[in-house]
Amino acid sequence: MSRINLEVLLVLGLLLVTAKQSMQMSLRNPTAEIESSLCKIGFLRLGLVLTSENSEKALLDSDLFKADSADSYVDIVGRRFHVGRLNNTPVVYVKTGTGSVNVATAVQTLLIRFRLSGIIFFGNAGSLDENVLVPGDVVVPEAVAFTGVWEWKEFRAQNKGKLVFGNYNYPVNGENLLGTAAPQNITLYSQSEDPEEVFWLPVSSSWYEVATEELKDLNLKECYSGKCLSGTPKVVFGSKASTSDFYVKNKAYGDFLLKKFNASTTDSASAAVALTSLSNRKPFVVFQGVSNVVGVKSSDSESGYLASYNAFLAATKFINSIPTPRLACE
Ligand SMILES: *[C@@H]1O[C@H](CO)[C@@H](O)[C@H](O)[C@H]1NC(C)=O
Ligand SMILES: *[C@@H]1O[C@H](CO)[C@@H](O)[C@H](O)[C@H]1NC(C)=O
């Protein structure tokens, strides 16, 4: 093939690729646009993040999510980003999978690929304080932290960590070769700011305030599949939430989290959503459905689902109570 022919082919190929991309852009539209006679008015969507099958089932069962069209989704590195409306508010939702790496990767992808005004997360969590939080309740924490990031000290280190394994020897306390572990800060990177060492990641205050106002009288679901909760579920505000990559079922460790950090819940996603949103300087809010009490009861499938559903109800009420930001004519 001559050099000229090759160049022509290359140019043609490029044109085709460009055409295909722009078709996709308008079909699966990151910035939703409303055509008017004078200009296009854009608006920002909300990013809705969930981790599990159960959470997605709650969303789909509700019938409140309407995809913009049959193919209004985008697949990016193995995850599907669904573009549509939740009770008329424009959203993009993604199921991230579990584990902080999966959650952070999916939230970052969401923020890079779509024009969003912020991130709403809903998912399940374990209660660390049975006196306050029982299965079916929804928690709107004020701050979340990674509590599973440790410096694991040497046996008999001078400078001990807060978690002293010997204190948990059974039946009597004593020395333990596991020594102690010191919970660590995490580095928050963000544009045009120096990296910062942080522990608590505060939920965006303006959104937190909207949530406390709008959700205080929210009616939650009490029964599912013939099984009902023992009491009327409630929404609880202002607590702290702990996130780690280990699933906490151990009562002694749960008590440690409650006592040392005053954390009321434990999950494996919220802090990853928080850190990624803060890095991107986007507002975020977290809704946790309580599925079990750590060390007391393991989650049965009905209360697990009710937790997901109630967290979804809270997220939906919140989403429908904040205005959709409009962009100027483009
Ligand atoms: C962790 O960050 C907090 C601020 O969030 C700071 O007060 C504290 O000194 C830091 N701790 C360490 C060990 O760097
Ligand atoms: C611990 O958290 C609860 C809310 O979950 C709050 O009412 C209480 O004041 C906190 N205690 C401390 C010592 O910060």
Short mmCIF file of C-alpha atoms in Angstrom, two decimals, residues 30-240:
data_model
loop_
_atom_site.label_atom_id
_atom_site.label_comp_id
_atom_site.label_asym_id
_atom_site.label_seq_id
_atom_site.Cartn_x
_atom_site.Cartn_y
_atom_site.Cartn_z
CA PRO A 30 -22.74 13.40 30.65
CA THR A 31 -24.15 16.91 30.85
CA ALA A 32 -27.83 16.70 30.31
CA GLU A 33 -29.02 19.37 27.95
CA ILE A 34 -32.34 20.97 27.30
CA GLU A 35 -32.65 22.38 23.81
CA SER A 36 -34.33 25.74 23.53
CA SER A 37 -34.71 27.99 20.49
CA LEU A 38 -31.90 30.24 21.65
CA CYS A 39 -29.39 28.04 23.34
CA LYS A 40 -28.72 24.80 25.11
CA ILE A 41 -29.21 24.92 28.85
CA GLY A 42 -27.15 22.36 30.69
CA PHE A 43 -27.71 21.00 34.16
CA LEU A 44 -25.67 19.03 36.61
CA ARG A 45 -26.68 15.56 37.72
CA LEU A 46 -26.29 14.00 41.14
CA GLY A 47 -24.02 10.99 41.45
CA LEU A 48 -25.72 8.16 43.35
CA VAL A 49 -23.31 5.56 44.70
CA LEU A 50 -24.14 2.12 46.08
CA THR A 51 -21.97 -0.93 46.65
CA SER A 52 -24.14 -4.04 46.78
CA GLU A 53 -26.74 -6.11 44.95
CA ASN A 54 -29.18 -5.52 47.81
CA SER A 55 -28.90 -1.74 47.46
CA GLU A 56 -29.44 -1.91 43.72
CA LYS A 57 -32.42 -4.21 44.26
CA ALA A 58 -33.95 -1.64 46.63
CA LEU A 59 -33.50 1.06 43.99
CA LEU A 60 -35.01 -1.05 41.21
CA ASP A 61 -37.87 -2.41 43.37
CA SER A 62 -38.91 1.15 44.23
CA ASP A 63 -39.65 1.88 40.55
CA LEU A 64 -38.51 5.46 41.19
CA PHE A 65 -35.50 5.29 38.88
CA LYS A 66 -36.28 5.81 35.19
CA ALA A 67 -33.43 5.38 32.73
CA ASP A 68 -33.30 8.22 30.17
CA SER A 69 -33.57 5.62 27.41
CA ALA A 70 -33.07 1.90 26.95
CA ASP A 71 -29.35 2.37 26.34
CA SER A 72 -28.64 5.32 28.59
CA TYR A 73 -25.74 3.77 30.38
CA VAL A 74 -21.98 3.79 29.95
CA ASP A 75 -19.67 0.90 30.76
CA ILE A 76 -16.28 2.05 32.01
CA VAL A 77 -13.60 -0.37 33.23
CA GLY A 78 -16.15 -3.02 34.07
CA ARG A 79 -18.72 -0.89 35.88
CA ARG A 80 -22.02 0.29 34.50
CA PHE A 81 -23.00 3.93 35.00
CA HIS A 82 -26.78 4.34 34.63
CA VAL A 83 -28.08 7.70 33.44
CA GLY A 84 -31.65 8.64 34.29
CA ARG A 85 -33.99 10.28 36.74
CA LEU A 86 -34.86 9.44 40.30
CA ASN A 87 -38.36 10.76 40.87
CA ASN A 88 -37.56 13.40 38.22
CA THR A 89 -34.16 14.51 39.53
CA PRO A 90 -31.37 13.83 36.99
CA VAL A 91 -28.90 11.30 38.40
CA VAL A 92 -26.20 8.85 37.39
CA TYR A 93 -25.96 5.76 39.55
CA VAL A 94 -23.20 3.19 39.84
CA LYS A 95 -22.79 -0.05 41.77
CA THR A 96 -19.18 0.00 42.88
CA GLY A 97 -18.62 -3.41 44.45
CA THR A 98 -17.26 -3.73 47.98
CA GLY A 99 -13.92 -2.71 49.47
CA SER A 100 -12.55 0.80 49.72
CA VAL A 101 -10.41 0.48 46.58
CA ASN A 102 -13.41 -0.50 44.45
CA VAL A 103 -15.55 2.24 45.95
CA ALA A 104 -12.94 4.98 45.49
CA THR A 105 -12.14 3.89 41.92
CA ALA A 106 -15.79 3.94 40.89
CA VAL A 107 -16.51 7.29 42.55
CA GLN A 108 -13.45 8.86 40.88
CA THR A 109 -14.54 7.49 37.50
CA LEU A 110 -18.03 8.88 38.07
CA LEU A 111 -16.64 12.32 38.90
CA ILE A 112 -14.29 12.41 35.92
CA ARG A 113 -16.73 11.13 33.33
CA PHE A 114 -19.92 13.02 34.29
CA ARG A 115 -20.66 16.60 35.22
CA LEU A 116 -22.05 16.24 38.73
CA SER A 117 -23.02 18.61 41.49
CA GLY A 118 -22.14 16.07 44.19
CA ILE A 119 -22.19 12.50 45.49
CA ILE A 120 -24.90 10.72 47.47
CA PHE A 121 -24.00 7.37 49.00
CA PHE A 122 -26.38 4.85 50.54
CA GLY A 123 -25.55 1.42 51.95
CA ASN A 124 -25.70 -0.92 54.92
CA ALA A 125 -23.79 -0.63 58.18
CA GLY A 126 -23.46 -2.44 61.50
CA SER A 127 -24.59 -0.73 64.72
CA LEU A 128 -21.92 -0.37 67.42
CA ASP A 129 -24.42 0.91 69.97
CA GLU A 130 -27.54 -1.18 70.41
CA ASN A 131 -29.05 1.40 72.78
CA VAL A 132 -29.23 3.93 69.96
CA LEU A 133 -29.25 2.05 66.65
CA VAL A 134 -31.14 -1.13 65.78
CA PRO A 135 -31.76 -2.92 62.46
CA GLY A 136 -33.93 -0.93 60.05
CA ASP A 137 -32.80 2.47 61.37
CA VAL A 138 -31.09 4.95 59.07
CA VAL A 139 -28.02 6.92 60.13
CA VAL A 140 -26.93 10.25 58.66
CA PRO A 141 -23.41 10.62 60.07
CA GLU A 142 -21.75 13.99 60.51
CA ALA A 143 -18.27 12.58 59.88
CA VAL A 144 -16.64 9.34 58.80
CA ALA A 145 -13.11 7.94 59.19
CA PHE A 146 -10.97 5.05 58.02
CA THR A 147 -10.39 3.24 61.29
CA GLY A 148 -8.68 0.21 59.77
CA VAL A 149 -5.46 1.98 58.79
CA TRP A 150 -2.92 0.98 61.46
CA GLU A 151 0.70 1.17 62.35
CA TRP A 152 1.13 -2.26 63.90
CA LYS A 153 3.76 -1.85 66.60
CA GLU A 154 6.48 -4.24 67.70
CA PHE A 155 5.88 -6.47 70.73
CA ARG A 156 6.66 -4.37 73.85
CA ALA A 157 7.18 -1.16 71.82
CA GLN A 158 7.78 1.89 74.02
CA ASN A 159 5.31 4.01 72.14
CA LYS A 160 2.11 1.95 72.32
CA GLY A 161 -0.85 2.12 69.97
CA LYS A 162 -4.42 2.62 71.20
CA LEU A 163 -5.46 -0.93 70.39
CA VAL A 164 -3.73 -3.11 72.99
CA PHE A 165 -4.24 -6.79 72.13
CA GLY A 166 -3.26 -7.98 75.62
CA ASN A 167 -6.31 -6.18 77.01
CA TYR A 168 -8.42 -8.70 75.12
CA ASN A 169 -6.69 -11.89 76.28
CA TYR A 170 -9.24 -14.41 77.54
CA PRO A 171 -10.04 -15.22 80.29
CA VAL A 172 -7.59 -12.72 81.82
CA ASN A 173 -5.75 -9.69 80.40
CA GLY A 174 -2.02 -9.98 79.95
CA GLU A 175 0.76 -9.70 77.43
CA ASN A 176 0.08 -10.62 73.84
CA LEU A 177 2.62 -11.13 71.08
CA LEU A 178 0.40 -9.11 68.73
CA GLY A 179 1.43 -6.05 70.78
CA THR A 180 -0.47 -2.88 69.94
CA ALA A 181 -1.74 -1.03 66.88
CA ALA A 182 -2.03 2.70 66.34
CA PRO A 183 -4.80 3.97 64.05
CA GLN A 184 -3.33 6.26 61.39
CA ASN A 185 -4.35 9.41 59.62
CA ILE A 186 -4.84 9.38 55.90
CA THR A 187 -3.55 11.86 53.33
CA LEU A 188 -6.20 13.97 51.65
CA TYR A 189 -5.04 15.12 48.23
CA SER A 190 -6.91 17.86 46.48
CA GLN A 191 -6.45 20.27 43.63
CA SER A 192 -4.59 23.50 44.44
CA GLU A 193 -4.12 22.56 48.10
CA ASP A 194 -1.16 20.90 49.74
CA PRO A 195 -1.80 17.29 50.77
CA GLU A 196 -3.21 17.22 54.29
CA GLU A 197 -3.15 14.57 57.04
CA VAL A 198 -6.67 13.97 58.33
CA PHE A 199 -8.60 11.53 60.45
CA TRP A 200 -12.27 12.59 60.45
CA LEU A 201 -13.79 13.38 57.07
CA PRO A 202 -16.71 15.76 57.63
CA VAL A 203 -19.90 15.37 55.60
CA SER A 204 -20.52 18.59 53.60
CA SER A 205 -22.25 20.87 56.07
CA SER A 206 -24.79 22.42 53.70
CA TRP A 207 -26.01 19.01 52.56
CA TYR A 208 -25.92 17.63 56.09
CA GLU A 209 -28.19 20.49 57.18
CA VAL A 210 -30.63 19.86 54.33
CA ALA A 211 -30.71 16.17 55.32
CA THR A 212 -31.47 16.92 58.98
CA GLU A 213 -34.28 19.25 57.96
CA GLU A 214 -35.86 17.10 55.24
CA LEU A 215 -35.53 13.65 56.76
CA LYS A 216 -36.56 14.22 60.33
CA ASP A 217 -40.13 13.00 59.77
CA LEU A 218 -39.37 10.40 57.11
CA ASN A 219 -41.49 7.25 57.31
CA LEU A 220 -39.38 4.14 56.89
CA LYS A 221 -40.36 0.64 55.80
CA GLU A 222 -41.08 -1.82 58.64
CA CYS A 223 -41.91 -5.12 56.97
CA TYR A 224 -40.53 -7.14 54.10
CA SER A 225 -41.44 -10.58 52.83
CA GLY A 226 -43.78 -11.28 55.75
CA LYS A 227 -41.23 -10.28 58.40
CA CYS A 228 -41.41 -7.05 60.42
CA LEU A 229 -38.91 -5.12 62.52
CA SER A 230 -39.47 -5.24 66.28
CA GLY A 231 -40.00 -1.47 66.53
CA THR A 232 -40.66 1.55 64.32
CA PRO A 233 -37.44 2.41 62.47
CA LYS A 234 -36.07 5.95 62.85
CA VAL A 235 -33.54 8.32 61.26
CA VAL A 236 -30.62 9.23 63.51
CA PHE A 237 -28.41 12.27 62.84
CA GLY A 238 -25.05 13.53 64.01
CA SER A 239 -23.16 10.35 64.78
CA LYS A 240 -19.71 9.30 63.61
#
